[in-house]
Amino acid sequence: MSMDNFSNACTHPDIRKFDGVRCCLACGTALFERQDTNHLHNAPLENSDPLPYTYRRLNYQLGQEVRVITLFPGRGSEDIFCDIVHLNLLDKPHYEALSYTWANQKGDSSLSKEIFCQGRSIAVTENCHAALRNLRHPSKNMVLWVDAICIDQQHISERNHQVNLMSSIYSQASQVLVYIGESSPSIDRIMDNLKGPGRTRGRNSDWEEFLETRWFRRAWVLQEVALAKSVELIAGCKRIAWTPQIIRRVAALCNDLKLPVPGVLQWEPESHKASDWLRVLHKSRNCEAGDPRDKVYAVRSLVSEVLVGKTCASMRRILGEYAPHHASSIKHGTEFVYLC
């Protein structure tokens, strides 16, 4: 096989950047970004059912190896194509991280959609699919970390390994992109309002719909925002910078409207770690999690390091003081200490 034929057949599994140019070490091809990137998509054959994507194992010995996706350009309802590459966080790579909820506003978290990677399919939820569709650039690639795609969800030990890296993943991302869901007339008005000087408050019903999106209630988003260098909030195709000033403005509005202040509004990008568990748990009291233990695990990275290694008895005491109704769900204290 000639080198030209090899280049055309290569799926570019090992892409590095040299002097600003992305090159594939496997075939030696320079990959220049351009409007038409279909040659990189490796789309499945028309009228064929693509096989499920097979993940290449992470190298745990490297300490902080993760996967990221290169999200290829697209518009509207076009299929979503990406490539998956391995990176080591110790190398300080450039990428953005997605913060979202698996379930959509109706609570549907089924893997009902698919995206395509190297000619194979990856099943994702409707909300993840919508996030990628709205985030992708019409003419440029994006490098993005998305938990549902970058972690092999069928591999339990890998999931545990990557969850332990979550704080590093979000703190090292150049930006965290928050996708709260599809837009609506009410949410569009709020996004426009937040972009402006804020001289008018707008309709109460609009704010209620905005704050009732699932993202604002999710426990895991606390660290995703608090550890971020900067945050952009996205609803449908509308975007705003999620700055400390806007966070304080929305939190104050919640008080004016007599609405519960979502826990995520009590944490700003690059927040300092809190001094004790009870303070962190108090800030997250309005958050939701499928497993009560996740409400603690999700904020573990926001507590000072010296306080993370609590004893079994201490953690049971914290639970007893803070949430007795949650303590009963934890059958073995050692299990809780392992998480924390």
mmCIF file of C-alpha atoms in Angstrom:
data_model
loop_
_atom_site.group_PDB
_atom_site.id
_atom_site.type_symbol
_atom_site.label_atom_id
_atom_site.label_comp_id
_atom_site.label_asym_id
_atom_site.label_seq_id
_atom_site.Cartn_x
_atom_site.Cartn_y
_atom_site.Cartn_z
ATOM 1 C CA MET A 1 0.000 0.000 0.000
ATOM 2 C CA SER A 2 1.387 3.429 -0.913
ATOM 3 C CA MET A 3 1.788 6.131 1.723
ATOM 4 C CA ASP A 4 -0.980 8.145 0.010
ATOM 5 C CA ASN A 5 -3.400 5.244 0.328
ATOM 6 C CA PHE A 6 -2.347 4.707 3.933
ATOM 7 C CA SER A 7 -3.023 8.376 4.713
ATOM 8 C CA ASN A 8 -6.487 8.193 3.240
ATOM 9 C CA ALA A 9 -7.302 5.029 5.191
ATOM 10 C CA CYS A 10 -5.884 6.231 8.513
ATOM 11 C CA THR A 11 -8.415 7.147 11.229
ATOM 12 C CA HIS A 12 -5.882 9.527 12.825
ATOM 13 C CA PRO A 13 -5.706 7.818 16.238
ATOM 14 C CA ASP A 14 -2.754 9.828 17.558
ATOM 15 C CA ILE A 15 -2.978 13.547 16.826
ATOM 16 C CA ARG A 16 -0.330 15.974 18.151
ATOM 17 C CA LYS A 17 0.241 19.667 17.512
ATOM 18 C CA PHE A 18 3.577 20.911 16.177
ATOM 19 C CA ASP A 19 4.077 24.670 15.702
ATOM 20 C CA GLY A 20 0.316 25.130 15.674
ATOM 21 C CA VAL A 21 -0.319 22.427 13.049
ATOM 22 C CA ARG A 22 -2.209 19.267 14.022
ATOM 23 C CA CYS A 23 -0.420 16.151 12.726
ATOM 24 C CA CYS A 24 -1.249 12.456 12.902
ATOM 25 C CA LEU A 25 1.759 10.489 14.136
ATOM 26 C CA ALA A 26 0.318 7.269 12.712
ATOM 27 C CA CYS A 27 0.399 8.375 9.069
ATOM 28 C CA GLY A 28 2.302 11.673 9.109
ATOM 29 C CA THR A 29 -0.609 13.679 7.671
ATOM 30 C CA ALA A 30 -0.997 17.361 8.567
ATOM 31 C CA LEU A 31 -4.635 18.022 9.446
ATOM 32 C CA PHE A 32 -5.636 21.519 8.436
ATOM 33 C CA GLU A 33 -9.030 22.762 9.631
ATOM 34 C CA ARG A 34 -11.303 23.693 6.809
ATOM 35 C CA GLN A 35 -14.978 24.173 6.071
ATOM 36 C CA ASP A 36 -15.427 20.698 4.590
ATOM 37 C CA THR A 37 -14.276 18.089 7.113
ATOM 38 C CA ASN A 38 -16.212 15.131 5.751
ATOM 39 C CA HIS A 39 -12.910 13.422 4.970
ATOM 40 C CA LEU A 40 -12.334 13.161 8.728
ATOM 41 C CA HIS A 41 -15.807 12.078 9.768
ATOM 42 C CA ASN A 42 -15.586 8.453 8.657
ATOM 43 C CA ALA A 43 -19.366 8.374 8.488
ATOM 44 C CA PRO A 44 -21.092 4.985 8.328
ATOM 45 C CA LEU A 45 -22.112 3.757 4.919
ATOM 46 C CA GLU A 46 -25.508 4.942 3.778
ATOM 47 C CA ASN A 47 -28.353 2.545 4.664
ATOM 48 C CA SER A 48 -26.084 0.567 7.001
ATOM 49 C CA ASP A 49 -26.341 0.138 10.762
ATOM 50 C CA PRO A 50 -22.993 1.168 12.276
ATOM 51 C CA LEU A 51 -21.409 -1.026 14.920
ATOM 52 C CA PRO A 52 -21.087 0.350 18.468
ATOM 53 C CA TYR A 53 -17.879 2.238 19.142
ATOM 54 C CA THR A 54 -15.192 0.194 20.921
ATOM 55 C CA TYR A 55 -13.167 2.115 23.514
ATOM 56 C CA ARG A 56 -9.412 1.771 23.757
ATOM 57 C CA ARG A 57 -8.470 1.260 27.398
ATOM 58 C CA LEU A 58 -7.035 4.134 29.412
ATOM 59 C CA ASN A 59 -3.534 3.748 30.797
ATOM 60 C CA TYR A 60 -4.008 4.149 34.561
ATOM 61 C CA GLN A 61 -0.240 4.029 35.091
ATOM 62 C CA LEU A 62 0.014 7.458 33.490
ATOM 63 C CA GLY A 63 -1.961 8.774 36.444
ATOM 64 C CA GLN A 64 -4.248 11.285 34.761
ATOM 65 C CA GLU A 65 -5.027 9.993 31.286
ATOM 66 C CA VAL A 66 -8.456 10.967 29.982
ATOM 67 C CA ARG A 67 -10.280 10.945 26.679
ATOM 68 C CA VAL A 68 -11.567 14.044 24.907
ATOM 69 C CA ILE A 69 -13.551 14.364 21.729
ATOM 70 C CA THR A 70 -12.774 16.428 18.683
ATOM 71 C CA LEU A 71 -16.253 17.633 17.788
ATOM 72 C CA PHE A 72 -16.414 18.228 14.052
ATOM 73 C CA PRO A 73 -18.300 21.156 12.484
ATOM 74 C CA GLY A 74 -21.961 20.894 11.622
ATOM 75 C CA ARG A 75 -25.198 22.803 11.377
ATOM 76 C CA GLY A 76 -28.779 22.306 12.487
ATOM 77 C CA SER A 77 -30.064 18.750 12.306
ATOM 78 C CA GLU A 78 -26.996 17.316 10.538
ATOM 79 C CA ASP A 79 -25.563 14.159 12.110
ATOM 80 C CA ILE A 80 -22.980 14.689 14.845
ATOM 81 C CA PHE A 81 -19.466 13.419 14.137
ATOM 82 C CA CYS A 82 -16.480 13.330 16.443
ATOM 83 C CA ASP A 83 -13.149 11.662 17.062
ATOM 84 C CA ILE A 84 -11.898 10.401 20.431
ATOM 85 C CA VAL A 85 -8.293 10.916 21.520
ATOM 86 C CA HIS A 86 -6.389 10.185 24.737
ATOM 87 C CA LEU A 87 -4.702 13.013 26.651
ATOM 88 C CA ASN A 88 -2.794 13.241 29.912
ATOM 89 C CA LEU A 89 -3.873 16.057 32.222
ATOM 90 C CA LEU A 90 -0.282 16.284 33.449
ATOM 91 C CA ASP A 91 0.606 17.663 29.992
ATOM 92 C CA LYS A 92 -1.804 20.611 30.515
ATOM 93 C CA PRO A 93 -3.761 20.034 27.268
ATOM 94 C CA HIS A 94 -6.180 22.595 25.884
ATOM 95 C CA TYR A 95 -9.844 21.557 25.953
ATOM 96 C CA GLU A 96 -13.266 22.696 27.137
ATOM 97 C CA ALA A 97 -15.537 20.708 29.457
ATOM 98 C CA LEU A 98 -19.303 20.278 29.219
ATOM 99 C CA SER A 99 -21.573 20.654 32.252
ATOM 100 C CA TYR A 100 -25.113 19.411 31.644
ATOM 101 C CA THR A 101 -27.661 16.856 32.830
ATOM 102 C CA TRP A 102 -28.108 13.465 31.227
ATOM 103 C CA ALA A 103 -31.896 13.772 31.457
ATOM 104 C CA ASN A 104 -33.842 16.386 29.553
ATOM 105 C CA GLN A 105 -36.409 18.644 31.191
ATOM 106 C CA LYS A 106 -39.000 15.858 30.983
ATOM 107 C CA GLY A 107 -36.724 13.512 32.912
ATOM 108 C CA ASP A 108 -35.869 11.284 29.946
ATOM 109 C CA SER A 109 -32.355 9.884 30.381
ATOM 110 C CA SER A 110 -32.665 7.002 27.923
ATOM 111 C CA LEU A 111 -29.909 6.507 25.342
ATOM 112 C CA SER A 112 -32.240 7.329 22.480
ATOM 113 C CA LYS A 113 -29.845 9.247 20.204
ATOM 114 C CA GLU A 114 -26.540 8.457 18.537
ATOM 115 C CA ILE A 115 -23.437 10.258 17.413
ATOM 116 C CA PHE A 116 -20.744 8.877 15.113
ATOM 117 C CA CYS A 117 -17.077 8.305 15.870
ATOM 118 C CA GLN A 118 -14.662 6.726 13.376
ATOM 119 C CA GLY A 119 -17.527 5.136 11.462
ATOM 120 C CA ARG A 120 -19.128 3.677 14.585
ATOM 121 C CA SER A 121 -21.971 4.834 16.790
ATOM 122 C CA ILE A 122 -22.124 5.967 20.411
ATOM 123 C CA ALA A 123 -25.521 6.057 22.107
ATOM 124 C CA VAL A 124 -26.239 9.249 24.072
ATOM 125 C CA THR A 125 -29.222 10.836 25.749
ATOM 126 C CA GLU A 126 -31.424 13.344 23.984
ATOM 127 C CA ASN A 127 -30.069 16.161 26.154
ATOM 128 C CA CYS A 128 -26.434 15.270 25.462
ATOM 129 C CA HIS A 129 -27.214 15.120 21.750
ATOM 130 C CA ALA A 130 -28.917 18.530 21.879
ATOM 131 C CA ALA A 131 -25.959 20.015 23.756
ATOM 132 C CA LEU A 132 -23.462 18.835 21.135
ATOM 133 C CA ARG A 133 -25.712 19.963 18.301
ATOM 134 C CA ASN A 134 -25.968 23.481 19.748
ATOM 135 C CA LEU A 135 -22.337 23.712 20.855
ATOM 136 C CA ARG A 136 -20.576 22.645 17.654
ATOM 137 C CA HIS A 137 -19.071 25.312 15.462
ATOM 138 C CA PRO A 138 -20.226 25.635 11.845
ATOM 139 C CA SER A 139 -16.666 25.643 10.468
ATOM 140 C CA LYS A 140 -14.123 24.726 13.171
ATOM 141 C CA ASN A 141 -13.320 21.711 15.326
ATOM 142 C CA MET A 142 -13.840 21.808 19.095
ATOM 143 C CA VAL A 143 -11.924 19.785 21.678
ATOM 144 C CA LEU A 144 -14.352 18.870 24.417
ATOM 145 C CA TRP A 145 -14.639 16.640 27.478
ATOM 146 C CA VAL A 146 -18.104 15.085 27.852
ATOM 147 C CA ASP A 147 -18.563 12.488 30.589
ATOM 148 C CA ALA A 148 -21.083 10.315 28.718
ATOM 149 C CA ILE A 149 -18.739 9.972 25.728
ATOM 150 C CA CYS A 150 -15.247 10.247 27.190
ATOM 151 C CA ILE A 151 -15.815 7.619 29.896
ATOM 152 C CA ASP A 152 -16.568 4.032 28.926
ATOM 153 C CA GLN A 153 -19.840 3.716 30.805
ATOM 154 C CA GLN A 154 -19.737 -0.093 30.635
ATOM 155 C CA HIS A 155 -16.410 -0.257 32.484
ATOM 156 C CA ILE A 156 -17.000 0.199 36.232
ATOM 157 C CA SER A 157 -13.358 0.493 37.294
ATOM 158 C CA GLU A 158 -12.788 3.125 34.612
ATOM 159 C CA ARG A 159 -15.830 5.078 35.777
ATOM 160 C CA ASN A 160 -14.486 5.101 39.337
ATOM 161 C CA HIS A 161 -11.021 6.139 38.137
ATOM 162 C CA GLN A 162 -12.373 9.015 36.047
ATOM 163 C CA VAL A 163 -14.775 10.248 38.743
ATOM 164 C CA ASN A 164 -11.742 10.702 40.992
ATOM 165 C CA LEU A 165 -10.237 12.939 38.284
ATOM 166 C CA MET A 166 -13.379 15.022 37.844
ATOM 167 C CA SER A 167 -12.144 17.981 39.867
ATOM 168 C CA SER A 168 -8.919 18.102 37.825
ATOM 169 C CA ILE A 169 -10.839 17.780 34.559
ATOM 170 C CA TYR A 170 -13.048 20.788 35.302
ATOM 171 C CA SER A 171 -10.379 22.932 36.961
ATOM 172 C CA GLN A 172 -7.923 22.465 34.066
ATOM 173 C CA ALA A 173 -10.443 23.059 31.267
ATOM 174 C CA SER A 174 -9.901 26.365 29.477
ATOM 175 C CA GLN A 175 -13.634 26.966 29.874
ATOM 176 C CA VAL A 176 -16.657 25.094 31.196
ATOM 177 C CA LEU A 177 -19.653 25.161 28.869
ATOM 178 C CA VAL A 178 -22.926 24.861 30.785
ATOM 179 C CA TYR A 179 -25.849 23.584 28.734
ATOM 180 C CA ILE A 180 -29.134 24.037 30.612
ATOM 181 C CA GLY A 181 -31.359 22.706 27.821
ATOM 182 C CA GLU A 182 -33.335 23.798 24.802
ATOM 183 C CA SER A 183 -34.559 27.369 24.635
ATOM 184 C CA SER A 184 -38.115 28.620 24.970
ATOM 185 C CA PRO A 185 -39.632 32.110 24.664
ATOM 186 C CA SER A 186 -39.357 32.564 28.442
ATOM 187 C CA ILE A 187 -35.768 31.351 28.675
ATOM 188 C CA ASP A 188 -34.786 33.420 25.622
ATOM 189 C CA ARG A 189 -36.096 36.531 27.389
ATOM 190 C CA ILE A 190 -34.077 35.723 30.513
ATOM 191 C CA MET A 191 -30.895 35.110 28.506
ATOM 192 C CA ASP A 192 -31.371 38.460 26.750
ATOM 193 C CA ASN A 193 -32.071 40.110 30.105
ATOM 194 C CA LEU A 194 -28.880 38.721 31.648
ATOM 195 C CA LYS A 195 -26.849 39.983 28.695
ATOM 196 C CA GLY A 196 -28.117 43.502 29.316
ATOM 197 C CA PRO A 197 -27.519 45.976 32.155
ATOM 198 C CA GLY A 198 -30.311 44.452 34.258
ATOM 199 C CA ARG A 199 -32.331 47.608 34.721
ATOM 200 C CA THR A 200 -35.585 45.665 34.375
ATOM 201 C CA ARG A 201 -36.357 42.417 36.146
ATOM 202 C CA GLY A 202 -38.666 40.865 33.565
ATOM 203 C CA ARG A 203 -41.547 38.503 34.164
ATOM 204 C CA ASN A 204 -41.591 36.393 37.304
ATOM 205 C CA SER A 205 -42.881 33.410 35.315
ATOM 206 C CA ASP A 206 -39.870 33.652 32.974
ATOM 207 C CA TRP A 207 -37.449 33.512 35.898
ATOM 208 C CA GLU A 208 -39.288 30.576 37.430
ATOM 209 C CA GLU A 209 -39.036 28.577 34.187
ATOM 210 C CA PHE A 210 -35.347 29.468 33.847
ATOM 211 C CA LEU A 211 -34.489 28.420 37.410
ATOM 212 C CA GLU A 212 -36.551 25.241 37.221
ATOM 213 C CA THR A 213 -34.359 23.725 34.515
ATOM 214 C CA ARG A 214 -32.801 20.493 35.775
ATOM 215 C CA TRP A 215 -29.234 21.794 35.643
ATOM 216 C CA PHE A 216 -29.839 24.240 38.498
ATOM 217 C CA ARG A 217 -30.963 21.396 40.783
ATOM 218 C CA ARG A 218 -28.168 18.907 40.077
ATOM 219 C CA ALA A 219 -25.615 18.247 42.851
ATOM 220 C CA TRP A 220 -22.714 17.429 40.528
ATOM 221 C CA VAL A 221 -22.727 20.846 38.850
ATOM 222 C CA LEU A 222 -21.474 22.561 42.014
ATOM 223 C CA GLN A 223 -17.855 21.501 41.514
ATOM 224 C CA GLU A 224 -18.143 21.904 37.745
ATOM 225 C CA VAL A 225 -18.791 25.638 38.224
ATOM 226 C CA ALA A 226 -16.820 26.312 41.393
ATOM 227 C CA LEU A 227 -13.596 24.823 39.995
ATOM 228 C CA ALA A 228 -13.908 26.354 36.516
ATOM 229 C CA LYS A 229 -11.595 29.072 35.224
ATOM 230 C CA SER A 230 -14.520 30.615 33.352
ATOM 231 C CA VAL A 231 -18.059 29.542 32.527
ATOM 232 C CA GLU A 232 -20.363 30.122 29.581
ATOM 233 C CA LEU A 233 -24.053 29.318 30.038
ATOM 234 C CA ILE A 234 -25.974 28.076 26.990
ATOM 235 C CA ALA A 235 -29.684 27.589 26.367
ATOM 236 C CA GLY A 236 -30.457 26.413 22.860
ATOM 237 C CA CYS A 237 -28.400 28.672 20.619
ATOM 238 C CA LYS A 238 -28.173 31.582 23.100
ATOM 239 C CA ARG A 239 -25.043 32.090 25.200
ATOM 240 C CA ILE A 240 -23.965 34.325 28.068
ATOM 241 C CA ALA A 241 -20.832 34.608 30.183
ATOM 242 C CA TRP A 242 -21.703 33.130 33.600
ATOM 243 C CA THR A 243 -19.762 35.668 35.655
ATOM 244 C CA PRO A 244 -19.728 36.193 39.442
ATOM 245 C CA GLN A 245 -21.711 39.399 38.897
ATOM 246 C CA ILE A 246 -24.482 37.570 37.040
ATOM 247 C CA ILE A 247 -24.512 34.740 39.592
ATOM 248 C CA ARG A 248 -25.013 37.244 42.433
ATOM 249 C CA ARG A 249 -27.689 39.036 40.446
ATOM 250 C CA VAL A 250 -29.681 35.841 39.863
ATOM 251 C CA ALA A 251 -29.270 34.751 43.508
ATOM 252 C CA ALA A 252 -30.586 38.128 44.712
ATOM 253 C CA LEU A 253 -33.530 37.798 42.351
ATOM 254 C CA CYS A 254 -34.375 34.398 43.854
ATOM 255 C CA ASN A 255 -34.620 36.061 47.249
ATOM 256 C CA ASP A 256 -36.822 38.832 45.833
ATOM 257 C CA LEU A 257 -39.144 36.265 44.264
ATOM 258 C CA LYS A 258 -39.162 34.131 47.443
ATOM 259 C CA LEU A 259 -37.703 31.215 45.472
ATOM 260 C CA PRO A 260 -35.202 28.695 46.890
ATOM 261 C CA VAL A 261 -31.676 29.717 45.917
ATOM 262 C CA PRO A 262 -30.158 26.845 43.888
ATOM 263 C CA GLY A 263 -26.935 25.547 45.394
ATOM 264 C CA VAL A 264 -25.006 26.305 42.207
ATOM 265 C CA LEU A 265 -25.739 30.027 42.680
ATOM 266 C CA GLN A 266 -23.735 29.952 45.911
ATOM 267 C CA TRP A 267 -20.530 29.029 44.103
ATOM 268 C CA GLU A 268 -18.665 31.243 41.667
ATOM 269 C CA PRO A 269 -15.974 30.199 39.167
ATOM 270 C CA GLU A 270 -12.602 29.633 40.870
ATOM 271 C CA SER A 271 -14.235 29.693 44.326
ATOM 272 C CA HIS A 272 -11.986 29.079 47.297
ATOM 273 C CA LYS A 273 -12.494 25.790 49.076
ATOM 274 C CA ALA A 274 -14.757 25.906 52.121
ATOM 275 C CA SER A 275 -13.379 25.266 55.582
ATOM 276 C CA ASP A 276 -15.746 22.553 56.713
ATOM 277 C CA TRP A 277 -18.105 19.855 55.479
ATOM 278 C CA LEU A 278 -21.214 21.293 57.103
ATOM 279 C CA ARG A 279 -20.823 24.611 55.304
ATOM 280 C CA VAL A 280 -20.486 22.862 51.949
ATOM 281 C CA LEU A 281 -23.393 20.521 52.646
ATOM 282 C CA HIS A 282 -25.518 23.463 53.748
ATOM 283 C CA LYS A 283 -24.825 25.251 50.471
ATOM 284 C CA SER A 284 -25.846 22.136 48.542
ATOM 285 C CA ARG A 285 -28.990 21.392 50.560
ATOM 286 C CA ASN A 286 -31.339 22.266 47.673
ATOM 287 C CA CYS A 287 -29.517 20.021 45.191
ATOM 288 C CA GLU A 288 -30.758 16.684 43.924
ATOM 289 C CA ALA A 289 -28.924 13.392 43.456
ATOM 290 C CA GLY A 290 -30.092 9.898 42.624
ATOM 291 C CA ASP A 291 -28.125 8.429 45.549
ATOM 292 C CA PRO A 292 -27.980 10.437 48.830
ATOM 293 C CA ARG A 293 -24.244 9.690 49.096
ATOM 294 C CA ASP A 294 -23.711 11.507 45.804
ATOM 295 C CA LYS A 295 -24.691 14.777 47.507
ATOM 296 C CA VAL A 296 -21.486 14.454 49.530
ATOM 297 C CA TYR A 297 -19.318 12.884 46.855
ATOM 298 C CA ALA A 298 -20.291 15.627 44.374
ATOM 299 C CA VAL A 299 -18.902 18.359 46.655
ATOM 300 C CA ARG A 300 -15.900 16.452 48.023
ATOM 301 C CA SER A 301 -13.483 18.519 45.933
ATOM 302 C CA LEU A 302 -14.854 21.773 47.425
ATOM 303 C CA VAL A 303 -13.691 20.927 50.950
ATOM 304 C CA SER A 304 -10.187 21.734 52.160
ATOM 305 C CA GLU A 305 -7.840 18.810 51.619
ATOM 306 C CA VAL A 306 -7.084 18.455 55.326
ATOM 307 C CA LEU A 307 -10.751 17.744 56.006
ATOM 308 C CA VAL A 308 -11.347 15.183 53.272
ATOM 309 C CA GLY A 309 -9.890 12.247 55.210
ATOM 310 C CA LYS A 310 -12.545 12.189 57.897
ATOM 311 C CA THR A 311 -12.965 9.124 60.064
ATOM 312 C CA CYS A 312 -15.933 6.834 59.802
ATOM 313 C CA ALA A 313 -17.339 8.094 63.125
ATOM 314 C CA SER A 314 -16.885 11.746 62.128
ATOM 315 C CA MET A 315 -18.680 11.277 58.837
ATOM 316 C CA ARG A 316 -21.581 9.523 60.538
ATOM 317 C CA ARG A 317 -21.760 12.432 62.982
ATOM 318 C CA ILE A 318 -21.897 14.914 60.099
ATOM 319 C CA LEU A 319 -24.686 12.983 58.472
ATOM 320 C CA GLY A 320 -26.518 12.745 61.770
ATOM 321 C CA GLU A 321 -26.352 16.508 62.279
ATOM 322 C CA TYR A 322 -27.031 17.510 58.693
ATOM 323 C CA ALA A 323 -29.387 14.958 57.176
ATOM 324 C CA PRO A 324 -30.683 12.172 59.443
ATOM 325 C CA HIS A 325 -33.024 10.959 56.725
ATOM 326 C CA HIS A 326 -30.015 10.399 54.466
ATOM 327 C CA ALA A 327 -27.908 8.671 57.112
ATOM 328 C CA SER A 328 -30.225 5.681 57.216
ATOM 329 C CA SER A 329 -29.508 4.972 53.555
ATOM 330 C CA ILE A 330 -25.829 4.367 54.278
ATOM 331 C CA LYS A 331 -25.542 0.835 55.612
ATOM 332 C CA HIS A 332 -21.773 0.763 56.113
ATOM 333 C CA GLY A 333 -19.828 3.760 57.377
ATOM 334 C CA THR A 334 -16.648 2.548 55.737
ATOM 335 C CA GLU A 335 -18.381 2.745 52.384
ATOM 336 C CA PHE A 336 -19.014 6.420 53.023
ATOM 337 C CA VAL A 337 -15.444 7.139 54.068
ATOM 338 C CA TYR A 338 -14.217 5.489 50.862
ATOM 339 C CA LEU A 339 -16.287 7.940 48.835
ATOM 340 C CA CYS A 340 -15.121 10.926 50.822
#
